[in-house]
Short mmCIF file of C-alpha atoms and ligand atoms in Angstrom, two decimals:
data_model
loop_
_atom_site.label_atom_id
_atom_site.label_comp_id
_atom_site.label_asym_id
_atom_site.label_seq_id
_atom_site.Cartn_x
_atom_site.Cartn_y
_atom_site.Cartn_z
CA MET V 1 39.43 2.25 23.04
CA SER V 2 37.02 -0.98 23.61
CA LYS V 3 33.46 -0.03 23.76
CA SER V 4 31.42 -0.43 26.98
CA PRO V 5 29.35 -3.23 27.58
CA LYS V 6 26.22 -1.30 26.99
CA LEU V 7 26.97 -0.22 23.85
CA ILE V 8 28.21 -3.93 22.55
CA TRP V 9 24.82 -4.69 23.86
CA GLU V 10 22.95 -1.73 21.93
CA ASN V 11 25.04 -3.40 18.89
CA CYS V 12 24.35 -6.80 19.45
CA LEU V 13 20.40 -6.25 19.50
CA GLY V 14 20.72 -4.06 16.37
CA ASN V 15 22.00 -7.46 14.71
CA LEU V 16 19.56 -9.23 16.50
CA SER V 17 16.69 -7.54 15.10
CA TYR V 18 17.56 -8.85 11.71
CA VAL V 19 16.78 -12.15 12.93
CA LEU V 20 14.48 -12.32 15.91
CA GLU V 21 10.95 -10.80 15.99
CA GLU V 22 10.33 -7.53 17.67
CA ASP V 23 8.68 -9.11 20.70
CA ASP V 24 11.73 -10.97 21.06
CA ILE V 25 13.68 -7.77 21.11
CA SER V 26 12.01 -5.97 23.55
CA THR V 27 12.33 -8.92 25.91
CA LEU V 28 16.01 -8.85 25.34
CA ARG V 29 16.06 -4.85 26.02
CA GLY V 30 15.30 -6.03 29.59
CA VAL V 31 18.48 -7.93 30.06
CA GLN V 32 21.59 -6.42 30.47
CA LEU V 33 25.22 -7.50 29.60
CA ARG V 34 28.18 -7.29 31.97
CA GLU V 35 31.78 -7.48 32.07
CA ASN V 36 33.37 -8.89 35.56
CA ASN V 37 36.90 -9.69 35.45
CA GLY V 38 37.28 -10.64 31.87
CA GLN V 39 33.86 -12.95 32.41
CA TRP V 40 31.07 -11.89 30.26
CA GLN V 41 27.69 -12.22 31.97
CA LEU V 42 23.96 -11.90 30.60
CA VAL V 43 21.81 -10.56 33.66
CA ALA V 44 18.21 -11.29 33.60
CA LEU V 45 15.66 -9.84 35.59
CA SER V 46 13.39 -13.04 36.25
CA ASN V 47 13.50 -16.73 35.97
CA PRO V 48 11.19 -17.08 32.75
CA ILE V 49 13.31 -14.69 30.95
CA ARG V 50 16.68 -16.46 32.36
CA SER V 51 15.15 -19.52 30.93
CA GLN V 52 14.42 -18.12 27.63
CA LEU V 53 17.55 -16.86 27.33
CA GLU V 54 19.32 -20.42 27.80
CA LYS V 55 16.74 -22.04 25.69
CA LYS V 56 15.90 -19.70 22.94
CA TYR V 57 18.08 -16.75 22.40
CA ILE V 58 21.93 -17.73 23.46
CA SER V 59 23.20 -19.17 20.53
CA PHE V 60 21.78 -16.20 18.54
CA ILE V 61 23.23 -13.71 21.15
CA GLU V 62 26.55 -15.51 21.36
CA LYS V 63 27.40 -15.06 17.70
CA ALA V 64 26.30 -11.86 17.44
CA LEU V 65 28.76 -10.77 20.15
CA LYS V 66 31.49 -12.63 18.46
CA LYS V 67 30.67 -10.44 15.37
CA ILE V 68 31.24 -7.37 17.15
CA ASP V 69 33.97 -8.64 19.70
CA PRO V 70 35.73 -11.77 19.05
CA SER V 71 37.18 -11.70 22.25
CA ILE V 72 33.83 -12.59 23.75
CA LYS V 73 33.60 -16.52 23.46
CA LYS V 74 31.52 -17.35 26.05
CA VAL V 75 28.45 -15.79 28.02
CA LYS V 76 27.46 -16.81 31.26
CA ILE V 77 23.35 -16.30 31.91
CA MET V 78 22.61 -14.86 35.60
CA MET V 79 19.70 -13.82 37.39
CA GLU V 80 19.90 -10.57 39.40
CA GLU V 81 17.53 -9.74 42.04
CA PRO V 82 14.65 -7.81 40.79
CA ASP V 83 14.53 -4.70 43.31
CA LEU V 84 18.37 -4.10 42.71
CA PHE V 85 17.84 -4.22 39.18
CA ASP V 86 14.59 -1.99 39.13
CA GLY V 87 16.44 0.33 41.54
CA LYS V 88 19.13 0.93 39.10
CA GLN V 89 16.48 1.31 36.09
CA ASN V 90 14.85 4.17 38.14
CA SER V 91 17.71 6.21 39.12
CA GLU V 92 18.38 6.39 35.15
CA ASN V 93 15.30 7.35 34.12
CA LYS V 94 15.03 9.95 36.94
CA ASN V 95 18.20 11.41 35.65
CA ASN V 96 16.93 11.46 31.99
CA SER V 97 13.33 12.64 32.77
CA ASN V 98 13.96 15.71 31.06
CA ILE V 99 15.70 14.76 28.31
CA PHE V 100 13.88 14.98 25.29
CA LYS V 101 13.02 11.77 23.66
CA SER V 102 12.61 11.11 19.95
CA TYR V 103 11.54 7.68 20.03
CA LEU V 104 13.59 7.27 16.73
CA ASN V 105 14.69 3.76 15.77
CA SER V 106 18.12 3.87 15.26
CA ASP V 107 18.40 0.28 13.21
CA TYR V 108 16.21 2.07 10.30
CA GLN V 109 18.65 4.00 8.26
CA PHE V 110 18.84 5.18 4.60
CA ASP V 111 21.82 2.70 3.99
CA ASN V 112 20.21 -0.45 4.90
CA PHE V 113 17.26 0.48 2.88
CA ILE V 114 17.29 -1.42 -0.39
CA SER V 115 15.67 0.79 -3.30
CA GLY V 116 14.13 -0.69 -6.52
CA PRO V 117 11.20 0.47 -8.89
CA SER V 118 8.66 -0.04 -5.95
CA ASN V 119 9.82 2.26 -3.63
CA ASP V 120 12.61 4.63 -5.16
CA GLN V 121 10.60 7.52 -5.56
CA ALA V 122 9.63 7.28 -1.93
CA PHE V 123 13.04 6.56 -0.98
CA ALA V 124 14.47 9.42 -2.81
CA ALA V 125 11.82 12.03 -1.54
CA ALA V 126 12.68 10.71 1.66
CA GLN V 127 16.25 11.09 1.32
CA ARG V 128 15.82 14.73 0.14
CA VAL V 129 13.63 15.46 3.25
CA GLY V 130 16.15 13.88 5.39
CA SER V 131 19.11 16.28 3.80
CA GLY V 132 16.90 19.17 5.55
CA ALA V 133 15.24 20.64 2.25
CA LEU V 134 12.36 22.04 3.05
CA ASP V 135 10.45 21.23 -0.45
CA PHE V 136 7.86 18.65 0.39
CA ASN V 137 6.39 19.73 3.41
CA PRO V 138 4.33 17.47 4.36
CA LEU V 139 6.09 14.29 3.19
CA VAL V 140 3.20 11.73 2.96
CA ILE V 141 4.55 8.38 2.12
CA TYR V 142 1.65 5.66 1.74
CA GLY V 143 1.13 2.17 0.98
CA GLY V 144 0.67 -1.63 2.17
CA THR V 145 1.61 -2.79 5.39
CA GLY V 146 5.29 -4.00 5.69
CA LEU V 147 6.62 -2.19 2.94
CA GLY V 148 9.17 0.06 4.42
CA LYS V 149 6.80 3.22 5.13
CA SER V 150 8.15 3.19 9.01
CA HIS V 151 11.73 2.25 7.88
CA LEU V 152 11.79 5.24 5.72
CA MET V 153 10.35 7.53 8.01
CA HIS V 154 12.89 6.52 10.98
CA ALA V 155 15.83 6.90 8.28
CA THR V 156 14.41 10.53 7.90
CA GLY V 157 14.44 11.46 11.19
CA ASN V 158 17.81 10.21 11.95
CA ALA V 159 19.48 12.18 8.90
CA LEU V 160 17.58 14.92 10.22
CA LYS V 161 19.16 14.41 13.63
CA ARG V 162 22.41 14.28 12.29
CA LEU V 163 22.39 17.58 10.51
CA GLY V 164 21.83 18.86 14.31
CA ASN V 165 18.14 19.02 14.80
CA LYS V 166 17.61 17.97 18.56
CA ARG V 167 14.14 17.56 18.78
CA VAL V 168 12.96 15.36 15.89
CA MET V 169 10.05 13.57 17.26
CA TYR V 170 8.42 10.08 15.86
CA VAL V 171 4.89 9.28 17.31
CA ASN V 172 2.59 6.63 15.99
CA ALA V 173 -0.68 8.14 15.52
CA GLU V 174 -2.61 5.81 17.45
CA THR V 175 -0.19 6.91 20.55
CA PHE V 176 -1.21 10.49 19.87
CA VAL V 177 -4.62 9.45 20.13
CA ASN V 178 -4.57 7.80 23.02
CA ASP V 179 -2.17 10.40 24.56
CA PHE V 180 -4.67 13.24 23.66
CA THR V 181 -7.33 11.17 24.96
CA ARG V 182 -5.61 10.48 28.27
CA THR V 183 -4.84 14.31 28.68
CA LEU V 184 -8.82 14.74 28.24
CA GLN V 185 -9.45 12.72 31.12
CA ASN V 186 -6.65 13.73 33.19
CA LYS V 187 -6.73 16.54 35.35
CA ALA V 188 -2.93 16.01 36.15
CA ARG V 189 -1.91 17.60 32.82
CA SER V 190 -3.10 20.19 31.15
CA MET V 191 -3.83 20.51 27.32
CA GLU V 192 -1.17 23.16 27.05
CA ASP V 193 1.41 20.84 27.94
CA PHE V 194 0.06 18.06 25.29
CA ALA V 195 0.16 20.85 22.69
CA ALA V 196 3.56 21.90 23.58
CA GLN V 197 5.07 18.00 23.55
CA TYR V 198 4.03 18.19 19.94
CA ARG V 199 4.78 21.48 18.91
CA ASN V 200 7.78 22.22 20.44
CA VAL V 201 9.97 19.92 18.07
CA ASP V 202 12.04 20.34 15.02
CA ALA V 203 10.62 18.13 12.94
CA LEU V 204 7.43 15.77 13.58
CA LEU V 205 7.06 12.04 12.00
CA ILE V 206 3.54 10.90 12.39
CA ASP V 207 3.16 7.11 11.36
CA ASP V 208 -0.13 5.55 10.38
CA VAL V 209 -2.34 8.66 10.28
CA GLN V 210 -5.29 6.34 8.95
CA PHE V 211 -5.90 5.81 12.34
CA LEU V 212 -7.02 9.17 12.95
CA GLY V 213 -9.81 8.45 10.73
CA GLY V 214 -13.40 8.95 12.64
CA LYS V 215 -11.26 10.29 15.78
CA GLU V 216 -12.89 13.85 15.47
CA ARG V 217 -11.43 15.73 18.74
CA SER V 218 -8.00 14.27 18.28
CA GLN V 219 -8.37 15.55 14.60
CA THR V 220 -8.98 18.85 15.48
CA GLU V 221 -5.93 18.93 17.99
CA PHE V 222 -3.81 17.53 15.18
CA PHE V 223 -5.23 19.86 12.84
CA HIS V 224 -3.81 22.97 15.23
CA THR V 225 -0.53 20.98 15.69
CA PHE V 226 0.01 20.49 12.15
CA ASN V 227 -0.66 24.26 11.19
CA SER V 228 1.60 25.45 14.02
CA LEU V 229 4.49 23.26 12.80
CA PHE V 230 4.00 24.25 9.24
CA ASP V 231 3.82 27.61 9.93
CA ARG V 232 6.97 27.68 11.66
CA ARG V 233 8.31 26.20 8.58
CA CYS V 234 9.07 22.31 10.53
CA GLN V 235 9.50 19.38 8.64
CA ILE V 236 6.17 16.88 8.93
CA VAL V 237 6.29 13.46 7.75
CA LEU V 238 3.24 11.29 7.69
CA THR V 239 2.77 7.53 6.77
CA CYS V 240 -0.82 6.25 5.98
CA ASP V 241 -1.42 2.37 4.71
CA ARG V 242 -3.53 4.17 1.67
CA PHE V 243 -3.63 7.36 -0.43
CA PRO V 244 -4.69 9.88 2.25
CA LYS V 245 -7.66 11.12 0.59
CA GLU V 246 -9.22 7.44 1.23
CA ILE V 247 -9.16 7.64 4.71
CA ASP V 248 -12.53 7.15 5.93
CA GLY V 249 -13.94 9.46 8.09
CA LEU V 250 -11.09 12.18 7.78
CA GLU V 251 -12.04 15.76 7.74
CA GLU V 252 -11.63 17.71 4.50
CA ARG V 253 -9.46 20.12 5.71
CA LEU V 254 -6.82 17.49 6.94
CA LYS V 255 -7.15 15.55 3.85
CA SER V 256 -6.45 18.94 2.30
CA ARG V 257 -2.91 19.89 4.44
CA PHE V 258 -2.11 16.19 3.66
CA GLY V 259 -2.20 16.51 0.17
CA SER V 260 -0.60 20.02 -0.07
CA GLY V 261 3.15 18.82 0.10
CA LEU V 262 4.24 15.47 -1.85
CA SER V 263 2.58 12.04 -1.56
CA VAL V 264 4.50 9.20 -2.60
CA SER V 265 3.66 5.64 -2.83
CA VAL V 266 5.62 2.26 -1.71
CA THR V 267 4.24 -0.88 -3.68
CA PRO V 268 5.90 -4.70 -3.07
CA PRO V 269 9.04 -5.17 -4.33
CA GLU V 270 9.71 -6.74 -7.51
CA LEU V 271 11.78 -10.02 -7.80
CA GLU V 272 15.53 -8.25 -8.03
CA THR V 273 14.73 -6.21 -4.88
CA ARG V 274 13.44 -9.14 -2.82
CA ILE V 275 16.57 -10.89 -3.74
CA ALA V 276 18.68 -7.75 -2.85
CA ILE V 277 16.76 -7.07 0.69
CA LEU V 278 17.54 -11.07 1.48
CA GLN V 279 20.97 -11.01 0.38
CA SER V 280 21.47 -7.68 2.62
CA LYS V 281 19.48 -9.04 5.56
CA ALA V 282 21.74 -11.94 5.63
CA GLU V 283 25.13 -10.27 5.05
CA LYS V 284 24.25 -8.03 7.96
CA PHE V 285 24.36 -11.25 10.17
CA ASP V 286 27.05 -13.18 8.42
CA PHE V 287 24.56 -15.52 7.42
CA GLU V 288 25.70 -17.29 3.91
CA LEU V 289 22.97 -17.44 1.71
CA PRO V 290 23.68 -19.12 -1.70
CA ASP V 291 22.02 -17.69 -4.65
CA ASP V 292 19.57 -20.07 -5.13
CA VAL V 293 18.07 -20.05 -1.91
CA ALA V 294 17.95 -16.22 -1.88
CA MET V 295 16.31 -16.78 -5.24
CA PHE V 296 13.80 -19.61 -3.66
CA ILE V 297 12.82 -17.70 -0.76
CA ALA V 298 12.14 -14.37 -2.96
CA SER V 299 10.01 -16.30 -5.44
CA HIS V 300 7.71 -17.86 -2.57
CA VAL V 301 7.36 -14.76 -0.37
CA VAL V 302 6.18 -12.03 -2.93
CA SER V 303 3.75 -9.94 -0.41
CA ASN V 304 5.57 -7.48 2.04
CA VAL V 305 9.36 -7.56 3.00
CA ARG V 306 8.02 -8.13 6.98
CA GLU V 307 7.36 -11.18 5.77
CA LEU V 308 10.29 -11.74 3.77
CA GLU V 309 12.45 -11.00 6.58
CA GLY V 310 10.52 -13.34 8.75
CA ALA V 311 10.93 -16.32 6.07
CA LEU V 312 14.65 -15.23 6.12
CA ARG V 313 14.63 -15.68 9.86
CA SER V 314 13.05 -19.05 9.72
CA VAL V 315 15.77 -20.59 7.25
CA TYR V 316 18.35 -19.09 9.09
CA ALA V 317 17.09 -20.54 12.78
CA ARG V 318 16.81 -24.09 10.73
CA CYS V 319 20.30 -23.65 9.57
CA LEU V 320 21.64 -22.64 13.39
CA THR V 321 19.26 -25.51 15.26
CA PHE V 322 20.67 -28.08 12.85
CA LYS V 323 24.02 -26.93 12.27
CA ARG V 324 23.91 -26.66 8.00
CA THR V 325 24.52 -24.57 5.64
CA ALA V 326 21.60 -23.11 3.62
CA SER V 327 20.35 -25.15 0.63
CA ILE V 328 16.99 -25.13 -1.05
CA ALA V 329 15.83 -28.43 0.56
CA LEU V 330 16.31 -26.87 4.02
CA ALA V 331 14.67 -23.45 3.37
CA SER V 332 11.58 -25.41 1.39
CA ASP V 333 11.61 -27.25 4.43
CA ALA V 334 11.65 -24.28 6.87
CA LEU V 335 8.75 -22.15 4.61
CA LYS V 336 6.88 -25.41 4.42
CA ASP V 337 3.65 -23.91 6.06
CA HIS V 338 4.31 -20.35 4.38
CA ILE V 339 4.19 -22.32 0.89
CA ASN V 340 1.18 -24.47 1.52
CA ALA V 341 -0.87 -21.42 2.77
CA GLN V 342 0.13 -19.41 -0.59
CA ASN V 343 -0.75 -22.47 -2.60
CA ARG V 344 -4.19 -22.63 -0.95
CA GLN V 345 -4.51 -18.83 -1.85
CA ILE V 346 -7.39 -17.90 -4.28
CA SER V 347 -6.02 -16.32 -7.43
CA LEU V 348 -7.25 -13.25 -9.03
CA GLU V 349 -8.18 -15.01 -12.04
CA LYS V 350 -10.38 -17.55 -10.04
CA ILE V 351 -11.97 -14.73 -8.67
CA GLN V 352 -12.82 -12.92 -11.89
CA LYS V 353 -13.70 -16.26 -13.44
CA SER V 354 -16.10 -17.46 -10.62
CA THR V 355 -17.70 -13.76 -10.30
CA ALA V 356 -18.40 -13.32 -14.37
CA ARG V 357 -19.82 -17.10 -14.04
CA TYR V 358 -22.11 -16.18 -11.14
CA HIS V 359 -22.99 -12.80 -12.66
CA LYS V 360 -23.44 -14.31 -16.19
CA ILE V 361 -20.99 -12.00 -18.25
CA SER V 362 -17.93 -13.35 -19.96
CA MET V 363 -14.38 -12.77 -19.00
CA GLU V 364 -13.78 -10.22 -21.55
CA GLU V 365 -16.64 -8.12 -20.32
CA MET V 366 -15.11 -8.55 -16.73
CA LEU V 367 -11.66 -7.05 -17.88
CA SER V 368 -13.24 -4.48 -20.15
CA LYS V 369 -13.80 -0.82 -20.04
CA SER V 370 -17.84 -1.05 -20.34
CA ARG V 371 -19.42 1.14 -17.85
CA LYS V 372 -23.03 -0.65 -18.23
CA ALA V 373 -24.25 -1.44 -14.79
CA ASN V 374 -24.48 -5.30 -15.26
CA ILE V 375 -21.25 -5.25 -16.17
CA ALA V 376 -19.27 -2.69 -14.10
CA LEU V 377 -21.03 -4.11 -10.78
CA PRO V 378 -20.07 -7.78 -11.02
CA ARG V 379 -16.64 -6.19 -11.86
CA GLN V 380 -16.63 -4.07 -8.63
CA ILE V 381 -17.68 -7.14 -6.85
CA ALA V 382 -14.79 -9.12 -8.20
CA MET V 383 -12.30 -6.23 -7.10
CA ALA V 384 -13.81 -6.34 -3.87
CA LEU V 385 -13.53 -9.99 -2.93
CA SER V 386 -9.88 -9.79 -4.54
CA LYS V 387 -8.91 -7.30 -2.04
CA LYS V 388 -10.72 -9.61 0.79
CA LEU V 389 -9.60 -12.67 -0.26
CA THR V 390 -6.02 -12.24 -1.24
CA GLN V 391 -2.91 -10.21 -0.34
CA HIS V 392 -2.62 -8.20 -3.31
CA SER V 393 -2.52 -4.56 -3.10
CA TYR V 394 -4.73 -2.16 -4.72
CA PRO V 395 -2.52 -1.35 -7.78
CA GLU V 396 -1.82 -4.96 -8.20
CA ILE V 397 -5.29 -5.58 -8.47
CA GLY V 398 -6.09 -2.79 -10.62
CA GLU V 399 -3.40 -3.87 -13.07
CA ALA V 400 -5.12 -7.55 -13.30
CA PHE V 401 -8.52 -5.90 -14.20
CA GLY V 402 -7.38 -4.43 -17.42
CA GLY V 403 -4.89 -1.89 -16.18
CA ARG V 404 -7.07 -0.08 -13.97
CA ASP V 405 -5.74 2.61 -11.47
CA HIS V 406 -5.51 1.52 -8.09
CA THR V 407 -8.04 4.57 -7.21
CA THR V 408 -10.84 2.80 -8.98
CA VAL V 409 -10.10 -0.51 -7.11
CA ILE V 410 -10.63 1.51 -3.82
CA HIS V 411 -13.78 3.37 -5.00
CA ALA V 412 -15.32 -0.44 -6.20
CA CYS V 413 -14.39 -1.72 -2.24
CA LYS V 414 -15.83 1.35 -0.99
CA LYS V 415 -19.09 1.20 -3.23
CA ILE V 416 -19.54 -2.67 -2.40
CA GLN V 417 -19.06 -2.09 1.25
CA GLU V 418 -21.97 0.57 1.19
CA ARG V 419 -24.34 -1.35 -0.54
CA LEU V 420 -23.68 -4.79 1.89
CA ASP V 421 -24.77 -2.30 4.10
CA LYS V 422 -28.25 -1.42 3.12
CA ASP V 423 -28.86 -4.20 0.64
CA ILE V 424 -29.42 -7.90 2.44
CA ASN V 425 -30.21 -9.53 -0.72
CA PHE V 426 -27.08 -8.09 -2.31
CA ARG V 427 -25.25 -9.07 1.04
CA ASN V 428 -26.71 -12.43 0.28
CA GLU V 429 -25.60 -12.82 -3.02
CA TYR V 430 -22.04 -11.73 -1.95
CA GLU V 431 -21.76 -14.33 0.75
CA GLU V 432 -22.71 -17.09 -1.49
CA LEU V 433 -20.18 -16.08 -4.34
CA GLU V 434 -17.51 -15.91 -1.60
CA LYS V 435 -18.30 -19.12 -0.33
CA ILE V 436 -18.02 -20.65 -3.86
CA LEU V 437 -14.70 -19.25 -3.93
CA THR V 438 -13.43 -20.23 -0.46
CA GLY V 439 -14.65 -23.68 -0.74
P1 ADP Z 1 5.54 -0.46 7.08
O1 ADP Z 1 5.59 0.80 7.90
O2 ADP Z 1 5.38 -0.24 5.60
O3 ADP Z 1 4.57 -1.70 7.13
P2 ADP Z 1 7.72 -1.28 8.13
O4 ADP Z 1 8.62 -0.09 7.65
O5 ADP Z 1 7.89 -1.75 9.23
O6 ADP Z 1 6.79 -1.61 6.88
O7 ADP Z 1 8.85 -2.41 7.65
C1 ADP Z 1 8.94 -3.99 7.81
C2 ADP Z 1 10.40 -4.30 7.83
O8 ADP Z 1 10.84 -4.64 6.34
C3 ADP Z 1 11.45 -3.52 8.58
O9 ADP Z 1 12.14 -4.24 9.07
C4 ADP Z 1 12.08 -2.96 7.44
O10 ADP Z 1 13.20 -2.41 7.98
C5 ADP Z 1 12.15 -4.12 6.16
N1 ADP Z 1 11.88 -3.41 4.79
C6 ADP Z 1 11.06 -2.94 4.48
N2 ADP Z 1 11.29 -2.19 3.02
C7 ADP Z 1 12.43 -2.63 2.83
C8 ADP Z 1 13.70 -2.26 2.13
N3 ADP Z 1 13.44 -1.49 0.89
N4 ADP Z 1 14.90 -2.25 2.26
C9 ADP Z 1 15.63 -2.98 3.41
N5 ADP Z 1 14.34 -3.44 4.40
C10 ADP Z 1 13.26 -3.49 4.24
MG1 MG Z 2 4.48 0.98 9.78
#
């Protein structure tokens, strides 16, 4: 049986998410695909969207649609009167208003997650949780931006849902806080309703919990939500951009709850994993990516997977625009700005050397284990500047400073910030050094 246009469009958006930005996808979610007497139509709600479809998206869409259903050769772009469109959407929403919304993104699955040394512990733990085992509760996945935390979280939720858990809820901590604040101000909705919404679930996945830092009342509410779920043996999964104990302004009792299960980190992927990610993404979109081009992209885009995807997208878009196959020359052109920006980036070594010179210590002392104040302080300054002026993660900076742990770097950044806040002479010196480094 052939698929419905609605399903085909869903599949198409799923495929396009590999090549288009999130903003593009949400624009396209407002478009409908229809079939009318053998003619395929893309129906836009407004003129600007219609012209974007024509100018920007159509070649991507036709290619993706053809892949899903080879009989779709051409798509006609049309406009529909907004009120008709709105009316249809509203009636659909009305019918669905009582249905539980999980907010899970079905594009993020375990089988399209590439694992390697940088993330395999987190991957294994997430799969274990997704299998329904309650060994790790809560599971906390932490690490820098664009490294796959949300992907693993959604994949875990999708797996739990497939096991038959109907009420698996994904929410960003920011949404939780905003929802809570709105409920506090809004007499129309009671606190009980708010609490029930987050507690009446089989599993709760809260993304980016660092956002709770400093939000005292939300934390209190979240503490009760957490306890209620935990006591009922519901799985809780959290992600965080740093080790949870390092979240500023987070109550001790929450830190201790967060640490009571398993915390696993994701770090920037190594070269082999980056290449594998590129190849897997390219394959999903039928984009022929020669090994040397994958190697070229992976060697130039090192910081995180989101940027890697962006780079692949630029190369792919250039191939489509100029109707050419991918080559190193084409990729280097497509990534010109990225590569230039990277060349301008300050290296950790430069920061270490300049800081050592400024504070009159040697490079050996900078990298040594010495705790003498006149050496430890410049070292902490150099660590803080490394975090501020480069894309390197805490673990990478720790490694570059004589193989130290990432928590030492986090501690250094905190100490330096405290001193900057209260010591004006220190601040002046720090800023002078920063100017020397950034030219
Ligand atoms: P984070 O939540 O850590 O900021 P995301 O989970 O949003 O990062 O990942 C950013 C993008 O990179 C997403 O599109 C995700 O699918 C992709 N991604 C990250 N890590 C991997 C991986 N190991 N394999 C495949 N895709 C990945
Ligand atoms: Mg995320």
